[in-house]
Every structure is written in structure tokens, then in C-alpha cells.
Amino acid sequence: MDGLHMIFKIVKGIILLNSAQIFEKIFGEELIMDIIGSLEYDPDVPQVQHYRNFLKEHVVFKEAVPIKNPMVISKIHQAYRVGYLKDVVLARVLDEATVASLNSMIHSNNAIDDSTFIQELFARLRSPTTSAESKKNLVSLDLGIWSRRGFRVATVIAFGL
């Protein structure tokens, strides 16, 4: 277990370097689950955590509006995982500067810049054939997008809400 605790400390130290270039590499699709896995062995926590299991088994990605671009989907997954790492995995050890950098990374990954996506979102909200459950999911998505991005009212009105 000492080796796993050492790996935890090394990975935590790498994250606390607060480097955007390092973040892009370690939080990429190929490494992020391994990074999160190494952080399951915090020597200050008596039991091994199961962060990867939670992300693999309990997190369900819902597409209220189909996203056709695989890069956008990848960025959405990355933003969620980085947010989970920031808010759950390392919440008690991150400094303010690193939290700000991670928030910036999450913020830049939002898919709202895709105008086709936004148009489809509002078209589905206005459609009489969209089920109540789907509209509920769409409204939740809308609220999340607008609150995370600090959207201006004029932009929302331009799309017909």
C-alpha cells in the first residue's frame, strides 16, 4: 500500500503544479481514468476510495439533444470528470489557484458554441411532440448551460426562449 500512497502523492503534486499544458495531457481521454484511479489511494483516508467505479457504473450521460461531433462529446466527458476530480476527489487539498485553473478548463469545454446544437435545443423545446419528460431534461440542460456560461439575456431571446 505504501507504493500506492506514494503514487497518490506524486499525482497530487503534479496537479498542484497548476500547469495548463500538464492538465491537457493528464486529463485527456487516454489518461484521466488512470489519474483518477491513482487518487483512490489517499494516505490520509483510511479506506480506498472507488472513484473510477462511480464514474464507470453510476454516471449516465444523457443527450437531451443529440450531439453529432465526437470531439464535443469527449470535451463534455472531460469537463464532468475534471469537475468530479475538483469537487470530490481532491476537494480538500486543492489551492485556490488550481481550483480556478480547473474551473477555467471546465468552462472552456462547454458545448454551447455549437449554434446547430442550440437551434436544435430550442426547436425541441418549442415542439408540441416533445414529451414532458424530454422537455424537463431540456430545461435542465438549458438552465445548466446558461448558469455555467453566464449567458446574456439577449442571446437567449435571440434563440426564442
mmCIF file with all atom_site columns, N, CA and C in Angstrom, residues 12 14-20 23 82 85-87 90-91 93-106:
data_model
loop_
_atom_site.group_PDB
_atom_site.id
_atom_site.type_symbol
_atom_site.label_atom_id
_atom_site.label_alt_id
_atom_site.label_comp_id
_atom_site.label_asym_id
_atom_site.label_entity_id
_atom_site.label_seq_id
_atom_site.pdbx_PDB_ins_code
_atom_site.Cartn_x
_atom_site.Cartn_y
_atom_site.Cartn_z
_atom_site.occupancy
_atom_site.B_iso_or_equiv
_atom_site.pdbx_formal_charge
_atom_site.auth_seq_id
_atom_site.auth_comp_id
_atom_site.auth_asym_id
_atom_site.auth_atom_id
_atom_site.pdbx_PDB_model_num
ATOM 1  N N  . LYS A 1 12  ? -0.922  13.967 -7.043  1.00 0.00 ? 12  LYS A N  1
ATOM 2  C CA . LYS A 1 12  ? -1.445  15.182 -6.405  1.00 0.00 ? 12  LYS A CA 1
ATOM 3  C C  . LYS A 1 12  ? -0.465  16.337 -6.611  1.00 0.00 ? 12  LYS A C  1
ATOM 4  N N  . ILE A 1 14  ? 1.709   16.705 -9.035  1.00 0.00 ? 14  ILE A N  1
ATOM 5  C CA . ILE A 1 14  ? 1.671   17.103 -10.447 1.00 0.00 ? 14  ILE A CA 1
ATOM 6  C C  . ILE A 1 14  ? 0.473   18.015 -10.696 1.00 0.00 ? 14  ILE A C  1
ATOM 7  N N  . ILE A 1 15  ? -0.678  17.669 -10.146 1.00 0.00 ? 15  ILE A N  1
ATOM 8  C CA . ILE A 1 15  ? -1.877  18.501 -10.322 1.00 0.00 ? 15  ILE A CA 1
ATOM 9  C C  . ILE A 1 15  ? -1.674  19.862 -9.666  1.00 0.00 ? 15  ILE A C  1
ATOM 10 N N  . LEU A 1 16  ? -1.045  19.883 -8.491  1.00 0.00 ? 16  LEU A N  1
ATOM 11 C CA . LEU A 1 16  ? -0.830  21.150 -7.784  1.00 0.00 ? 16  LEU A CA 1
ATOM 12 C C  . LEU A 1 16  ? 0.219   22.035 -8.457  1.00 0.00 ? 16  LEU A C  1
ATOM 13 N N  . LEU A 1 17  ? 0.939   21.509 -9.455  1.00 0.00 ? 17  LEU A N  1
ATOM 14 C CA . LEU A 1 17  ? 1.820   22.369 -10.247 1.00 0.00 ? 17  LEU A CA 1
ATOM 15 C C  . LEU A 1 17  ? 1.006   23.407 -11.017 1.00 0.00 ? 17  LEU A C  1
ATOM 16 N N  . ASN A 1 18  ? -0.279  23.084 -11.246 1.00 0.00 ? 18  ASN A N  1
ATOM 17 C CA . ASN A 1 18  ? -1.223  24.025 -11.846 1.00 0.00 ? 18  ASN A CA 1
ATOM 18 C C  . ASN A 1 18  ? -0.766  24.494 -13.225 1.00 0.00 ? 18  ASN A C  1
ATOM 19 N N  . SER A 1 19  ? -0.424  23.548 -14.076 1.00 0.00 ? 19  SER A N  1
ATOM 20 C CA . SER A 1 19  ? 0.051   23.855 -15.423 1.00 0.00 ? 19  SER A CA 1
ATOM 21 C C  . SER A 1 19  ? -0.998  23.437 -16.453 1.00 0.00 ? 19  SER A C  1
ATOM 22 N N  . ALA A 1 20  ? -1.413  24.380 -17.275 1.00 0.00 ? 20  ALA A N  1
ATOM 23 C CA . ALA A 1 20  ? -2.416  24.090 -18.308 1.00 0.00 ? 20  ALA A CA 1
ATOM 24 C C  . ALA A 1 20  ? -1.917  23.011 -19.270 1.00 0.00 ? 20  ALA A C  1
ATOM 25 N N  . PHE A 1 23  ? -2.258  19.750 -17.502 1.00 0.00 ? 23  PHE A N  1
ATOM 26 C CA . PHE A 1 23  ? -3.679  19.402 -17.400 1.00 0.00 ? 23  PHE A CA 1
ATOM 27 C C  . PHE A 1 23  ? -4.199  18.829 -18.714 1.00 0.00 ? 23  PHE A C  1
ATOM 28 N N  . VAL A 1 82  ? -13.212 16.210 -14.809 1.00 0.00 ? 82  VAL A N  1
ATOM 29 C CA . VAL A 1 82  ? -12.367 17.205 -14.138 1.00 0.00 ? 82  VAL A CA 1
ATOM 30 C C  . VAL A 1 82  ? -13.151 17.865 -13.004 1.00 0.00 ? 82  VAL A C  1
ATOM 31 N N  . LEU A 1 85  ? -13.234 15.433 -10.163 1.00 0.00 ? 85  LEU A N  1
ATOM 32 C CA . LEU A 1 85  ? -11.929 15.426 -9.507  1.00 0.00 ? 85  LEU A CA 1
ATOM 33 C C  . LEU A 1 85  ? -11.777 16.648 -8.601  1.00 0.00 ? 85  LEU A C  1
ATOM 34 N N  . LYS A 1 86  ? -12.176 17.798 -9.102  1.00 0.00 ? 86  LYS A N  1
ATOM 35 C CA . LYS A 1 86  ? -12.058 19.054 -8.356  1.00 0.00 ? 86  LYS A CA 1
ATOM 36 C C  . LYS A 1 86  ? -12.993 19.075 -7.150  1.00 0.00 ? 86  LYS A C  1
ATOM 37 N N  . ASP A 1 87  ? -14.234 18.670 -7.335  1.00 0.00 ? 87  ASP A N  1
ATOM 38 C CA . ASP A 1 87  ? -15.254 18.811 -6.290  1.00 0.00 ? 87  ASP A CA 1
ATOM 39 C C  . ASP A 1 87  ? -15.313 17.650 -5.302  1.00 0.00 ? 87  ASP A C  1
ATOM 40 N N  . LEU A 1 90  ? -10.324 15.643 -4.956  1.00 0.00 ? 90  LEU A N  1
ATOM 41 C CA . LEU A 1 90  ? -9.279  16.473 -4.347  1.00 0.00 ? 90  LEU A CA 1
ATOM 42 C C  . LEU A 1 90  ? -9.816  17.745 -3.702  1.00 0.00 ? 90  LEU A C  1
ATOM 43 N N  . ALA A 1 91  ? -11.077 17.768 -3.366  1.00 0.00 ? 91  ALA A N  1
ATOM 44 C CA . ALA A 1 91  ? -11.702 18.994 -2.846  1.00 0.00 ? 91  ALA A CA 1
ATOM 45 C C  . ALA A 1 91  ? -10.967 19.565 -1.639  1.00 0.00 ? 91  ALA A C  1
ATOM 46 N N  . VAL A 1 93  ? -7.775  19.299 -0.820  1.00 0.00 ? 93  VAL A N  1
ATOM 47 C CA . VAL A 1 93  ? -6.340  19.571 -0.949  1.00 0.00 ? 93  VAL A CA 1
ATOM 48 C C  . VAL A 1 93  ? -5.975  20.608 -2.008  1.00 0.00 ? 93  VAL A C  1
ATOM 49 N N  . LEU A 1 94  ? -6.910  20.989 -2.856  1.00 0.00 ? 94  LEU A N  1
ATOM 50 C CA . LEU A 1 94  ? -6.588  21.936 -3.926  1.00 0.00 ? 94  LEU A CA 1
ATOM 51 C C  . LEU A 1 94  ? -6.496  23.358 -3.401  1.00 0.00 ? 94  LEU A C  1
ATOM 52 N N  . ASP A 1 95  ? -5.525  24.098 -3.931  1.00 0.00 ? 95  ASP A N  1
ATOM 53 C CA . ASP A 1 95  ? -5.428  25.514 -3.582  1.00 0.00 ? 95  ASP A CA 1
ATOM 54 C C  . ASP A 1 95  ? -6.324  26.325 -4.515  1.00 0.00 ? 95  ASP A C  1
ATOM 55 N N  . GLU A 1 96  ? -6.546  27.587 -4.169  1.00 0.00 ? 96  GLU A N  1
ATOM 56 C CA . GLU A 1 96  ? -7.474  28.433 -4.936  1.00 0.00 ? 96  GLU A CA 1
ATOM 57 C C  . GLU A 1 96  ? -7.046  28.600 -6.390  1.00 0.00 ? 96  GLU A C  1
ATOM 58 N N  . ALA A 1 97  ? -5.753  28.735 -6.624  1.00 0.00 ? 97  ALA A N  1
ATOM 59 C CA . ALA A 1 97  ? -5.268  28.932 -7.993  1.00 0.00 ? 97  ALA A CA 1
ATOM 60 C C  . ALA A 1 97  ? -5.543  27.699 -8.856  1.00 0.00 ? 97  ALA A C  1
ATOM 61 N N  . THR A 1 98  ? -5.336  26.526 -8.302  1.00 0.00 ? 98  THR A N  1
ATOM 62 C CA . THR A 1 98  ? -5.590  25.298 -9.056  1.00 0.00 ? 98  THR A CA 1
ATOM 63 C C  . THR A 1 98  ? -7.081  25.118 -9.305  1.00 0.00 ? 98  THR A C  1
ATOM 64 N N  . VAL A 1 99  ? -7.899  25.423 -8.309  1.00 0.00 ? 99  VAL A N  1
ATOM 65 C CA . VAL A 1 99  ? -9.356  25.361 -8.494  1.00 0.00 ? 99  VAL A CA 1
ATOM 66 C C  . VAL A 1 99  ? -9.771  26.302 -9.620  1.00 0.00 ? 99  VAL A C  1
ATOM 67 N N  . ALA A 1 100 ? -9.216  27.505 -9.638  1.00 0.00 ? 100 ALA A N  1
ATOM 68 C CA . ALA A 1 100 ? -9.544  28.475 -10.691 1.00 0.00 ? 100 ALA A CA 1
ATOM 69 C C  . ALA A 1 100 ? -9.124  27.944 -12.062 1.00 0.00 ? 100 ALA A C  1
ATOM 70 N N  . SER A 1 101 ? -7.960  27.331 -12.148 1.00 0.00 ? 101 SER A N  1
ATOM 71 C CA . SER A 1 101 ? -7.497  26.770 -13.423 1.00 0.00 ? 101 SER A CA 1
ATOM 72 C C  . SER A 1 101 ? -8.391  25.629 -13.889 1.00 0.00 ? 101 SER A C  1
ATOM 73 N N  . LEU A 1 102 ? -8.772  24.764 -12.963 1.00 0.00 ? 102 LEU A N  1
ATOM 74 C CA . LEU A 1 102 ? -9.661  23.654 -13.324 1.00 0.00 ? 102 LEU A CA 1
ATOM 75 C C  . LEU A 1 102 ? -11.033 24.177 -13.741 1.00 0.00 ? 102 LEU A C  1
ATOM 76 N N  . ASN A 1 103 ? -11.535 25.189 -13.037 1.00 0.00 ? 103 ASN A N  1
ATOM 77 C CA . ASN A 1 103 ? -12.810 25.806 -13.434 1.00 0.00 ? 103 ASN A CA 1
ATOM 78 C C  . ASN A 1 103 ? -12.713 26.397 -14.828 1.00 0.00 ? 103 ASN A C  1
ATOM 79 N N  . SER A 1 104 ? -11.597 27.021 -15.137 1.00 0.00 ? 104 SER A N  1
ATOM 80 C CA . SER A 1 104 ? -11.390 27.597 -16.466 1.00 0.00 ? 104 SER A CA 1
ATOM 81 C C  . SER A 1 104 ? -11.396 26.502 -17.533 1.00 0.00 ? 104 SER A C  1
ATOM 82 N N  . MET A 1 105 ? -10.747 25.385 -17.238 1.00 0.00 ? 105 MET A N  1
ATOM 83 C CA . MET A 1 105 ? -10.722 24.260 -18.174 1.00 0.00 ? 105 MET A CA 1
ATOM 84 C C  . MET A 1 105 ? -12.130 23.719 -18.400 1.00 0.00 ? 105 MET A C  1
ATOM 85 N N  . ILE A 1 106 ? -12.882 23.562 -17.332 1.00 0.00 ? 106 ILE A N  1
ATOM 86 C CA . ILE A 1 106 ? -14.261 23.079 -17.425 1.00 0.00 ? 106 ILE A CA 1
ATOM 87 C C  . ILE A 1 106 ? -15.099 24.056 -18.243 1.00 0.00 ? 106 ILE A C  1
#
